[in-house]
Structure formats: structure tokens, C-alpha cells
């Protein structure tokens, strides 16, 4: 086992001379966006190399979008082999059969057998469905998963808007046109830490948005809604149970 699984990122960074100021104003804001969380301190040091590969601090990263005008073709191709899609159907129980295949029983008492089952839901829901199948170790792991909204709801509330005033006026046009993500770090009054806003600028990378910089599409976290033009706010969402806490 790697001992760095038991040491936090912050501890290792401090040991290699990373100052608290650099950690709080550069490392933490960037990787909070990367990990969709508000606190990096519990994340083990083994994650540092992976996080820097995904969202590097020392070089630029080029990302590619889907080549078509919208994402519709992407999802159409992903689901092309899905022959039977059930809506409004709750999975009730998972059973492992004698031959190793998996039987799923839904809320209508209908049973189907599969070679493989992929769960795309909160870990606690998997634990409930597999209550009579999973071992006590598997149950402990599944029920022990913590999500960001268990700590606070800053990353849960998301605003969809078209107000470019969230970007500094000096570079606003360039940011709307070129930058997929913007992290705004501002010191709080009295030296009480920093306020961090993150803005996902869909206008910069979605093909169908090209040439429409005058009507930006922005997704903002941790932003004060009162600071936005109400006429340019298009909606809001809640990302509860969307982001697990990757702590030790």
C-alpha cells in the first residue's frame, strides 16, 4: 500500500514548501473546480499527480468537445444499443444467481437477468438495492461514501445565466470568447479567508455557441445571485448527491 494514501495533499504540499497563501489562492481554487468541492484538505496525496494531469498548474491544457453542432448525436450514439429503456421504474433488488449472472427486480415485481449491471446513482442507493447480496465490507464501503452536500451546499446550487459582468471588465470579451472556466478568488474583508467563485463558460467550447459571444452561456457556482442582472438569469439547479467527497 502507498503510505501517501494516509497523508493529505495539504500536508505533503506544506512539507515541500508550498506557502499557505499559494495554497489558498492558487492550488485550492483551481482544484476545487477540478474536484467540484470546497475543501481539498482531506484528499490523499496520491491524488495529486492525477489531478495535475487533468488540470495542470504548470502548463496549459487543451480540451476537445464533440465535433457536431450539439451534443444530441453524442447521446444518440451512446444509447444506440439500448433496446429497452424503462422510465419511472425503480430498481428494487439485486440478486446474484448460482451461475454468476445478476437478477434485477424492479418496483413492478418484474425480474430480468443480466451479465453485468452498472449503477449510476448515489452509493447509498446501491447499498439498499444490494442489501441481501453485498458483503458486510461492501455495505460498509457503500454506506460510508460522503458527498459534498453533506458538508455544505455551496457547490450544490448552480445558476444558469448570460450575465458577463461576473468577469473582470478589462478582459471580459476575451474570457467570454476563449476561456472555458474562470476561477475568481477574492479576499474576504478582515482577512477571513477567500471567497471563490467558479464560472463554466459554455460559449467558449460548445460548437453551436461559436459566433454568439454577444449572448454568453455561463454556469456559475458560489456566486451571489443578487449581483446578477435578473433579466439574464435563465434558471438554477441543485447538484446534490452529484459529487462524492474524495476524502480518506
PDB file of C-alpha atoms in Angstrom:
ATOM      1  CA  UNK A   1       0.000   0.000   0.000  1.00  0.00           C
ATOM      2  CA  UNK A   2       1.149   3.512  -0.771  1.00  0.00           C
ATOM      3  CA  UNK A   3       1.698   5.434   2.507  1.00  0.00           C
ATOM      4  CA  UNK A   4       0.662   8.651   0.738  1.00  0.00           C
ATOM      5  CA  UNK A   5      -2.889   7.284   0.833  1.00  0.00           C
ATOM      6  CA  UNK A   6      -2.770   8.157   4.534  1.00  0.00           C
ATOM      7  CA  UNK A   7      -1.295  11.651   4.137  1.00  0.00           C
ATOM      8  CA  UNK A   8      -3.304  14.617   2.902  1.00  0.00           C
ATOM      9  CA  UNK A   9      -2.387  16.731  -0.104  1.00  0.00           C
ATOM     10  CA  UNK A  10      -2.034  19.784   2.109  1.00  0.00           C
ATOM     11  CA  UNK A  11       0.443  18.057   4.431  1.00  0.00           C
ATOM     12  CA  UNK A  12       2.678  16.986   1.535  1.00  0.00           C
ATOM     13  CA  UNK A  13       2.454  20.414  -0.105  1.00  0.00           C
ATOM     14  CA  UNK A  14       3.468  22.077   3.161  1.00  0.00           C
ATOM     15  CA  UNK A  15       6.355  19.672   3.535  1.00  0.00           C
ATOM     16  CA  UNK A  16       7.679  20.674   0.102  1.00  0.00           C
ATOM     17  CA  UNK A  17       7.498  24.386   0.907  1.00  0.00           C
ATOM     18  CA  UNK A  18       4.164  25.417  -0.623  1.00  0.00           C
ATOM     19  CA  UNK A  19       3.050  28.500   1.303  1.00  0.00           C
ATOM     20  CA  UNK A  20      -0.408  28.864   2.802  1.00  0.00           C
ATOM     21  CA  UNK A  21      -1.039  31.883   0.585  1.00  0.00           C
ATOM     22  CA  UNK A  22      -0.185  29.995  -2.612  1.00  0.00           C
ATOM     23  CA  UNK A  23      -2.243  27.014  -1.461  1.00  0.00           C
ATOM     24  CA  UNK A  24      -5.281  29.160  -0.633  1.00  0.00           C
ATOM     25  CA  UNK A  25      -5.233  31.414  -3.697  1.00  0.00           C
ATOM     26  CA  UNK A  26      -3.921  29.116  -6.458  1.00  0.00           C
ATOM     27  CA  UNK A  27      -3.885  25.393  -5.652  1.00  0.00           C
ATOM     28  CA  UNK A  28      -7.150  25.169  -3.739  1.00  0.00           C
ATOM     29  CA  UNK A  29      -9.335  27.298  -6.061  1.00  0.00           C
ATOM     30  CA  UNK A  30      -8.145  25.507  -9.199  1.00  0.00           C
ATOM     31  CA  UNK A  31      -8.537  22.006  -7.832  1.00  0.00           C
ATOM     32  CA  UNK A  32     -11.780  22.810  -6.037  1.00  0.00           C
ATOM     33  CA  UNK A  33     -13.108  23.423  -9.518  1.00  0.00           C
ATOM     34  CA  UNK A  34     -11.399  20.254 -10.723  1.00  0.00           C
ATOM     35  CA  UNK A  35     -12.937  18.134  -7.943  1.00  0.00           C
ATOM     36  CA  UNK A  36     -16.208  20.092  -7.508  1.00  0.00           C
ATOM     37  CA  UNK A  37     -15.635  20.633  -3.801  1.00  0.00           C
ATOM     38  CA  UNK A  38     -14.877  23.371  -1.278  1.00  0.00           C
ATOM     39  CA  UNK A  39     -12.158  21.694   0.777  1.00  0.00           C
ATOM     40  CA  UNK A  40      -9.120  19.811  -0.513  1.00  0.00           C
ATOM     41  CA  UNK A  41      -7.559  19.159   2.885  1.00  0.00           C
ATOM     42  CA  UNK A  42      -8.898  15.593   3.358  1.00  0.00           C
ATOM     43  CA  UNK A  43      -7.942  14.394  -0.148  1.00  0.00           C
ATOM     44  CA  UNK A  44      -4.963  11.972  -0.009  1.00  0.00           C
ATOM     45  CA  UNK A  45      -1.650  12.964  -1.540  1.00  0.00           C
ATOM     46  CA  UNK A  46      -1.800  10.093  -4.038  1.00  0.00           C
ATOM     47  CA  UNK A  47      -4.427  12.098  -5.939  1.00  0.00           C
ATOM     48  CA  UNK A  48      -2.044  14.984  -6.643  1.00  0.00           C
ATOM     49  CA  UNK A  49      -0.442  13.530  -9.780  1.00  0.00           C
ATOM     50  CA  UNK A  50      -3.799  12.589 -11.292  1.00  0.00           C
ATOM     51  CA  UNK A  51      -5.317  15.982 -10.522  1.00  0.00           C
ATOM     52  CA  UNK A  52      -2.363  17.806 -12.035  1.00  0.00           C
ATOM     53  CA  UNK A  53      -2.626  15.670 -15.153  1.00  0.00           C
ATOM     54  CA  UNK A  54      -6.309  16.584 -15.525  1.00  0.00           C
ATOM     55  CA  UNK A  55      -5.978  20.220 -14.548  1.00  0.00           C
ATOM     56  CA  UNK A  56      -2.288  21.232 -14.585  1.00  0.00           C
ATOM     57  CA  UNK A  57      -0.878  24.173 -12.644  1.00  0.00           C
ATOM     58  CA  UNK A  58       2.308  24.498 -14.677  1.00  0.00           C
ATOM     59  CA  UNK A  59       1.103  24.251 -18.267  1.00  0.00           C
ATOM     60  CA  UNK A  60      -1.959  24.825 -20.406  1.00  0.00           C
ATOM     61  CA  UNK A  61      -4.408  22.046 -21.114  1.00  0.00           C
ATOM     62  CA  UNK A  62      -6.199  21.600 -24.419  1.00  0.00           C
ATOM     63  CA  UNK A  63      -9.663  20.091 -24.282  1.00  0.00           C
ATOM     64  CA  UNK A  64     -11.779  18.787 -27.121  1.00  0.00           C
ATOM     65  CA  UNK A  65     -15.505  18.999 -27.479  1.00  0.00           C
ATOM     66  CA  UNK A  66     -17.904  16.926 -29.544  1.00  0.00           C
ATOM     67  CA  UNK A  67     -17.465  17.813 -33.237  1.00  0.00           C
ATOM     68  CA  UNK A  68     -21.140  18.230 -34.063  1.00  0.00           C
ATOM     69  CA  UNK A  69     -23.280  21.307 -33.588  1.00  0.00           C
ATOM     70  CA  UNK A  70     -24.958  19.924 -30.467  1.00  0.00           C
ATOM     71  CA  UNK A  71     -24.499  17.017 -28.079  1.00  0.00           C
ATOM     72  CA  UNK A  72     -27.585  15.247 -29.399  1.00  0.00           C
ATOM     73  CA  UNK A  73     -25.604  12.928 -31.679  1.00  0.00           C
ATOM     74  CA  UNK A  74     -23.249  12.050 -28.826  1.00  0.00           C
ATOM     75  CA  UNK A  75     -26.084  10.746 -26.653  1.00  0.00           C
ATOM     76  CA  UNK A  76     -27.854   9.147 -29.595  1.00  0.00           C
ATOM     77  CA  UNK A  77     -24.759   7.085 -30.369  1.00  0.00           C
ATOM     78  CA  UNK A  78     -24.180   6.257 -26.699  1.00  0.00           C
ATOM     79  CA  UNK A  79     -27.679   4.806 -26.398  1.00  0.00           C
ATOM     80  CA  UNK A  80     -27.843   3.221 -29.861  1.00  0.00           C
ATOM     81  CA  UNK A  81     -27.612  -0.303 -28.403  1.00  0.00           C
ATOM     82  CA  UNK A  82     -30.181   0.362 -25.678  1.00  0.00           C
ATOM     83  CA  UNK A  83     -33.161  -1.659 -26.853  1.00  0.00           C
ATOM     84  CA  UNK A  84     -35.366  -1.307 -23.811  1.00  0.00           C
ATOM     85  CA  UNK A  85     -35.408   1.880 -21.754  1.00  0.00           C
ATOM     86  CA  UNK A  86     -37.746   1.950 -18.764  1.00  0.00           C
ATOM     87  CA  UNK A  87     -38.845   5.267 -17.314  1.00  0.00           C
ATOM     88  CA  UNK A  88     -40.382   5.778 -13.861  1.00  0.00           C
ATOM     89  CA  UNK A  89     -39.182   2.311 -12.844  1.00  0.00           C
ATOM     90  CA  UNK A  90     -37.377   1.844  -9.565  1.00  0.00           C
ATOM     91  CA  UNK A  91     -34.856  -0.958  -9.070  1.00  0.00           C
ATOM     92  CA  UNK A  92     -35.947  -2.906  -6.024  1.00  0.00           C
ATOM     93  CA  UNK A  93     -33.363  -5.638  -5.515  1.00  0.00           C
ATOM     94  CA  UNK A  94     -30.206  -7.197  -6.967  1.00  0.00           C
ATOM     95  CA  UNK A  95     -29.635 -10.945  -6.653  1.00  0.00           C
ATOM     96  CA  UNK A  96     -26.587 -12.973  -7.718  1.00  0.00           C
ATOM     97  CA  UNK A  97     -27.751 -16.230  -9.288  1.00  0.00           C
ATOM     98  CA  UNK A  98     -25.991 -19.584  -8.993  1.00  0.00           C
ATOM     99  CA  UNK A  99     -24.413 -19.227 -12.439  1.00  0.00           C
ATOM    100  CA  UNK A 100     -22.975 -15.814 -11.526  1.00  0.00           C
ATOM    101  CA  UNK A 101     -25.437 -13.763 -13.548  1.00  0.00           C
ATOM    102  CA  UNK A 102     -27.301 -10.870 -11.984  1.00  0.00           C
ATOM    103  CA  UNK A 103     -31.047 -10.682 -11.490  1.00  0.00           C
ATOM    104  CA  UNK A 104     -32.720  -7.306 -11.137  1.00  0.00           C
ATOM    105  CA  UNK A 105     -36.213  -6.964  -9.705  1.00  0.00           C
ATOM    106  CA  UNK A 106     -37.992  -3.654 -10.295  1.00  0.00           C
ATOM    107  CA  UNK A 107     -40.765  -1.931  -8.379  1.00  0.00           C
ATOM    108  CA  UNK A 108     -43.371  -3.677 -10.537  1.00  0.00           C
ATOM    109  CA  UNK A 109     -42.034  -7.116  -9.442  1.00  0.00           C
ATOM    110  CA  UNK A 110     -40.678  -7.754 -12.930  1.00  0.00           C
ATOM    111  CA  UNK A 111     -37.381  -9.676 -12.946  1.00  0.00           C
ATOM    112  CA  UNK A 112     -34.656  -9.665 -15.607  1.00  0.00           C
ATOM    113  CA  UNK A 113     -31.270 -11.387 -15.741  1.00  0.00           C
ATOM    114  CA  UNK A 114     -28.086  -9.677 -16.929  1.00  0.00           C
ATOM    115  CA  UNK A 115     -24.402 -10.493 -17.327  1.00  0.00           C
ATOM    116  CA  UNK A 116     -23.421  -7.133 -15.897  1.00  0.00           C
ATOM    117  CA  UNK A 117     -25.168  -4.310 -14.044  1.00  0.00           C
ATOM    118  CA  UNK A 118     -23.855  -0.736 -13.934  1.00  0.00           C
ATOM    119  CA  UNK A 119     -25.222   1.562 -11.225  1.00  0.00           C
ATOM    120  CA  UNK A 120     -25.301   5.305 -11.940  1.00  0.00           C
ATOM    121  CA  UNK A 121     -26.750   6.565  -8.679  1.00  0.00           C
ATOM    122  CA  UNK A 122     -25.709   7.507  -5.125  1.00  0.00           C
ATOM    123  CA  UNK A 123     -23.724   4.836  -3.300  1.00  0.00           C
ATOM    124  CA  UNK A 124     -26.350   4.521  -0.563  1.00  0.00           C
ATOM    125  CA  UNK A 125     -28.926   3.537  -3.193  1.00  0.00           C
ATOM    126  CA  UNK A 126     -26.628   0.745  -4.414  1.00  0.00           C
ATOM    127  CA  UNK A 127     -26.250  -0.463  -0.824  1.00  0.00           C
ATOM    128  CA  UNK A 128     -30.029  -0.589  -0.464  1.00  0.00           C
ATOM    129  CA  UNK A 129     -30.586  -2.455  -3.738  1.00  0.00           C
ATOM    130  CA  UNK A 130     -27.822  -4.940  -2.872  1.00  0.00           C
ATOM    131  CA  UNK A 131     -28.775  -5.233   0.791  1.00  0.00           C
ATOM    132  CA  UNK A 132     -29.060  -9.041   0.653  1.00  0.00           C
ATOM    133  CA  UNK A 133     -26.231  -9.543  -1.838  1.00  0.00           C
ATOM    134  CA  UNK A 134     -23.308  -7.341  -0.825  1.00  0.00           C
ATOM    135  CA  UNK A 135     -20.914  -8.461   1.909  1.00  0.00           C
ATOM    136  CA  UNK A 136     -20.625  -6.508   5.136  1.00  0.00           C
ATOM    137  CA  UNK A 137     -17.397  -4.971   3.828  1.00  0.00           C
ATOM    138  CA  UNK A 138     -19.082  -3.855   0.601  1.00  0.00           C
ATOM    139  CA  UNK A 139     -22.014  -2.477   2.586  1.00  0.00           C
ATOM    140  CA  UNK A 140     -19.649  -0.552   4.877  1.00  0.00           C
ATOM    141  CA  UNK A 141     -17.847   0.974   1.892  1.00  0.00           C
ATOM    142  CA  UNK A 142     -21.036   1.879   0.023  1.00  0.00           C
ATOM    143  CA  UNK A 143     -22.765   3.366   3.069  1.00  0.00           C
ATOM    144  CA  UNK A 144     -19.589   5.195   4.064  1.00  0.00           C
ATOM    145  CA  UNK A 145     -19.425   7.327   0.920  1.00  0.00           C
ATOM    146  CA  UNK A 146     -19.855  11.004   1.802  1.00  0.00           C
ATOM    147  CA  UNK A 147     -20.977  13.668  -0.662  1.00  0.00           C
ATOM    148  CA  UNK A 148     -20.061  17.334  -0.874  1.00  0.00           C
ATOM    149  CA  UNK A 149     -23.561  18.432   0.117  1.00  0.00           C
ATOM    150  CA  UNK A 150     -23.129  16.552   3.409  1.00  0.00           C
ATOM    151  CA  UNK A 151     -20.658  19.315   4.349  1.00  0.00           C
ATOM    152  CA  UNK A 152     -22.259  22.376   2.760  1.00  0.00           C
ATOM    153  CA  UNK A 153     -24.409  23.277  -0.214  1.00  0.00           C
ATOM    154  CA  UNK A 154     -22.134  25.853  -1.852  1.00  0.00           C
ATOM    155  CA  UNK A 155     -21.384  23.564  -4.775  1.00  0.00           C
ATOM    156  CA  UNK A 156     -24.923  22.203  -4.924  1.00  0.00           C
ATOM    157  CA  UNK A 157     -26.632  25.380  -6.057  1.00  0.00           C
ATOM    158  CA  UNK A 158     -25.903  26.271  -9.669  1.00  0.00           C
ATOM    159  CA  UNK A 159     -27.050  29.320 -11.613  1.00  0.00           C
ATOM    160  CA  UNK A 160     -27.504  29.378 -15.385  1.00  0.00           C
ATOM    161  CA  UNK A 161     -27.218  32.883 -16.758  1.00  0.00           C
ATOM    162  CA  UNK A 162     -25.984  35.131 -19.564  1.00  0.00           C
ATOM    163  CA  UNK A 163     -24.515  37.936 -17.480  1.00  0.00           C
ATOM    164  CA  UNK A 164     -20.847  38.507 -18.441  1.00  0.00           C
ATOM    165  CA  UNK A 165     -20.412  41.017 -15.610  1.00  0.00           C
ATOM    166  CA  UNK A 166     -19.098  38.115 -13.487  1.00  0.00           C
ATOM    167  CA  UNK A 167     -15.855  38.552 -15.449  1.00  0.00           C
ATOM    168  CA  UNK A 168     -13.457  41.495 -14.927  1.00  0.00           C
ATOM    169  CA  UNK A 169     -14.222  44.272 -17.410  1.00  0.00           C
ATOM    170  CA  UNK A 170     -10.612  44.571 -18.589  1.00  0.00           C
ATOM    171  CA  UNK A 171     -10.550  41.050 -20.062  1.00  0.00           C
ATOM    172  CA  UNK A 172     -14.274  40.334 -20.348  1.00  0.00           C
ATOM    173  CA  UNK A 173     -14.504  39.974 -24.126  1.00  0.00           C
ATOM    174  CA  UNK A 174     -11.506  37.640 -24.256  1.00  0.00           C
ATOM    175  CA  UNK A 175     -12.776  35.492 -21.388  1.00  0.00           C
ATOM    176  CA  UNK A 176     -16.221  35.097 -22.938  1.00  0.00           C
ATOM    177  CA  UNK A 177     -14.675  34.137 -26.261  1.00  0.00           C
ATOM    178  CA  UNK A 178     -11.744  31.948 -25.179  1.00  0.00           C
ATOM    179  CA  UNK A 179     -11.978  30.692 -21.599  1.00  0.00           C
ATOM    180  CA  UNK A 180     -13.967  27.561 -20.759  1.00  0.00           C
ATOM    181  CA  UNK A 181     -13.550  28.021 -16.986  1.00  0.00           C
ATOM    182  CA  UNK A 182     -12.883  31.090 -14.876  1.00  0.00           C
ATOM    183  CA  UNK A 183     -11.972  30.935 -11.176  1.00  0.00           C
ATOM    184  CA  UNK A 184     -12.365  34.238  -9.338  1.00  0.00           C
ATOM    185  CA  UNK A 185     -10.560  34.427  -5.961  1.00  0.00           C
ATOM    186  CA  UNK A 186     -11.179  37.473  -3.782  1.00  0.00           C
ATOM    187  CA  UNK A 187     -10.017  38.090  -0.179  1.00  0.00           C
ATOM    188  CA  UNK A 188     -12.819  38.410   2.343  1.00  0.00           C
ATOM    189  CA  UNK A 189     -12.933  41.591   4.456  1.00  0.00           C
ATOM    190  CA  UNK A 190     -10.814  41.475   7.578  1.00  0.00           C
ATOM    191  CA  UNK A 191      -8.570  38.723   6.262  1.00  0.00           C
ATOM    192  CA  UNK A 192     -11.130  35.977   6.905  1.00  0.00           C
ATOM    193  CA  UNK A 193     -10.056  33.713   4.082  1.00  0.00           C
ATOM    194  CA  UNK A 194     -11.087  33.990   0.449  1.00  0.00           C
ATOM    195  CA  UNK A 195     -14.325  33.897  -1.500  1.00  0.00           C
ATOM    196  CA  UNK A 196     -14.050  31.663  -4.559  1.00  0.00           C
ATOM    197  CA  UNK A 197     -16.453  31.810  -7.484  1.00  0.00           C
ATOM    198  CA  UNK A 198     -16.240  29.428 -10.420  1.00  0.00           C
ATOM    199  CA  UNK A 199     -17.795  30.062 -13.811  1.00  0.00           C
ATOM    200  CA  UNK A 200     -18.199  27.459 -16.538  1.00  0.00           C
ATOM    201  CA  UNK A 201     -18.329  29.347 -19.814  1.00  0.00           C
ATOM    202  CA  UNK A 202     -20.156  27.105 -22.294  1.00  0.00           C
ATOM    203  CA  UNK A 203     -19.844  29.781 -25.000  1.00  0.00           C
ATOM    204  CA  UNK A 204     -16.126  29.091 -25.388  1.00  0.00           C
ATOM    205  CA  UNK A 205     -16.294  25.411 -26.305  1.00  0.00           C
ATOM    206  CA  UNK A 206     -19.775  24.293 -27.385  1.00  0.00           C
ATOM    207  CA  UNK A 207     -19.728  24.293 -31.201  1.00  0.00           C
ATOM    208  CA  UNK A 208     -23.257  25.647 -31.548  1.00  0.00           C
ATOM    209  CA  UNK A 209     -22.263  28.697 -29.471  1.00  0.00           C
ATOM    210  CA  UNK A 210     -19.461  29.761 -31.823  1.00  0.00           C
ATOM    211  CA  UNK A 211     -20.028  33.246 -33.159  1.00  0.00           C
ATOM    212  CA  UNK A 212     -22.578  34.126 -30.475  1.00  0.00           C
ATOM    213  CA  UNK A 213     -20.287  35.786 -27.935  1.00  0.00           C
ATOM    214  CA  UNK A 214     -22.863  38.540 -27.528  1.00  0.00           C
ATOM    215  CA  UNK A 215     -25.157  36.032 -25.767  1.00  0.00           C
ATOM    216  CA  UNK A 216     -22.827  34.033 -23.474  1.00  0.00           C
ATOM    217  CA  UNK A 217     -23.958  30.859 -21.712  1.00  0.00           C
ATOM    218  CA  UNK A 218     -22.500  30.669 -18.199  1.00  0.00           C
ATOM    219  CA  UNK A 219     -22.904  28.176 -15.353  1.00  0.00           C
ATOM    220  CA  UNK A 220     -21.806  29.683 -12.015  1.00  0.00           C
ATOM    221  CA  UNK A 221     -21.095  28.167  -8.595  1.00  0.00           C
ATOM    222  CA  UNK A 222     -20.851  30.058  -5.292  1.00  0.00           C
ATOM    223  CA  UNK A 223     -21.963  33.325  -6.907  1.00  0.00           C
ATOM    224  CA  UNK A 224     -24.204  35.899  -5.267  1.00  0.00           C
ATOM    225  CA  UNK A 225     -27.387  35.848  -7.338  1.00  0.00           C
ATOM    226  CA  UNK A 226     -28.161  39.400  -6.238  1.00  0.00           C
ATOM    227  CA  UNK A 227     -25.085  40.561  -8.153  1.00  0.00           C
ATOM    228  CA  UNK A 228     -26.501  39.265 -11.443  1.00  0.00           C
ATOM    229  CA  UNK A 229     -28.922  41.010 -13.770  1.00  0.00           C
ATOM    230  CA  UNK A 230     -32.252  39.237 -13.048  1.00  0.00           C
ATOM    231  CA  UNK A 231     -33.227  39.556 -16.701  1.00  0.00           C
ATOM    232  CA  UNK A 232     -30.183  37.473 -17.669  1.00  0.00           C
ATOM    233  CA  UNK A 233     -30.686  34.634 -15.175  1.00  0.00           C
ATOM    234  CA  UNK A 234     -32.132  31.639 -17.026  1.00  0.00           C
ATOM    235  CA  UNK A 235     -32.554  29.210 -14.153  1.00  0.00           C
ATOM    236  CA  UNK A 236     -30.936  27.274 -11.362  1.00  0.00           C
ATOM    237  CA  UNK A 237     -30.329  23.675 -10.416  1.00  0.00           C
ATOM    238  CA  UNK A 238     -29.269  21.584  -7.449  1.00  0.00           C
ATOM    239  CA  UNK A 239     -26.323  19.197  -7.788  1.00  0.00           C
ATOM    240  CA  UNK A 240     -26.975  17.356  -4.529  1.00  0.00           C
ATOM    241  CA  UNK A 241     -25.518  13.837  -4.494  1.00  0.00           C
ATOM    242  CA  UNK A 242     -23.649  14.550  -7.734  1.00  0.00           C
ATOM    243  CA  UNK A 243     -20.129  14.883  -6.267  1.00  0.00           C
ATOM    244  CA  UNK A 244     -18.662  12.362  -3.815  1.00  0.00           C
ATOM    245  CA  UNK A 245     -16.221  13.590  -1.183  1.00  0.00           C
ATOM    246  CA  UNK A 246     -12.888  12.030  -2.183  1.00  0.00           C
ATOM    247  CA  UNK A 247     -11.506  12.077   1.345  1.00  0.00           C
ATOM    248  CA  UNK A 248      -9.584   9.459   3.293  1.00  0.00           C
TER     249      UNK A 248
END
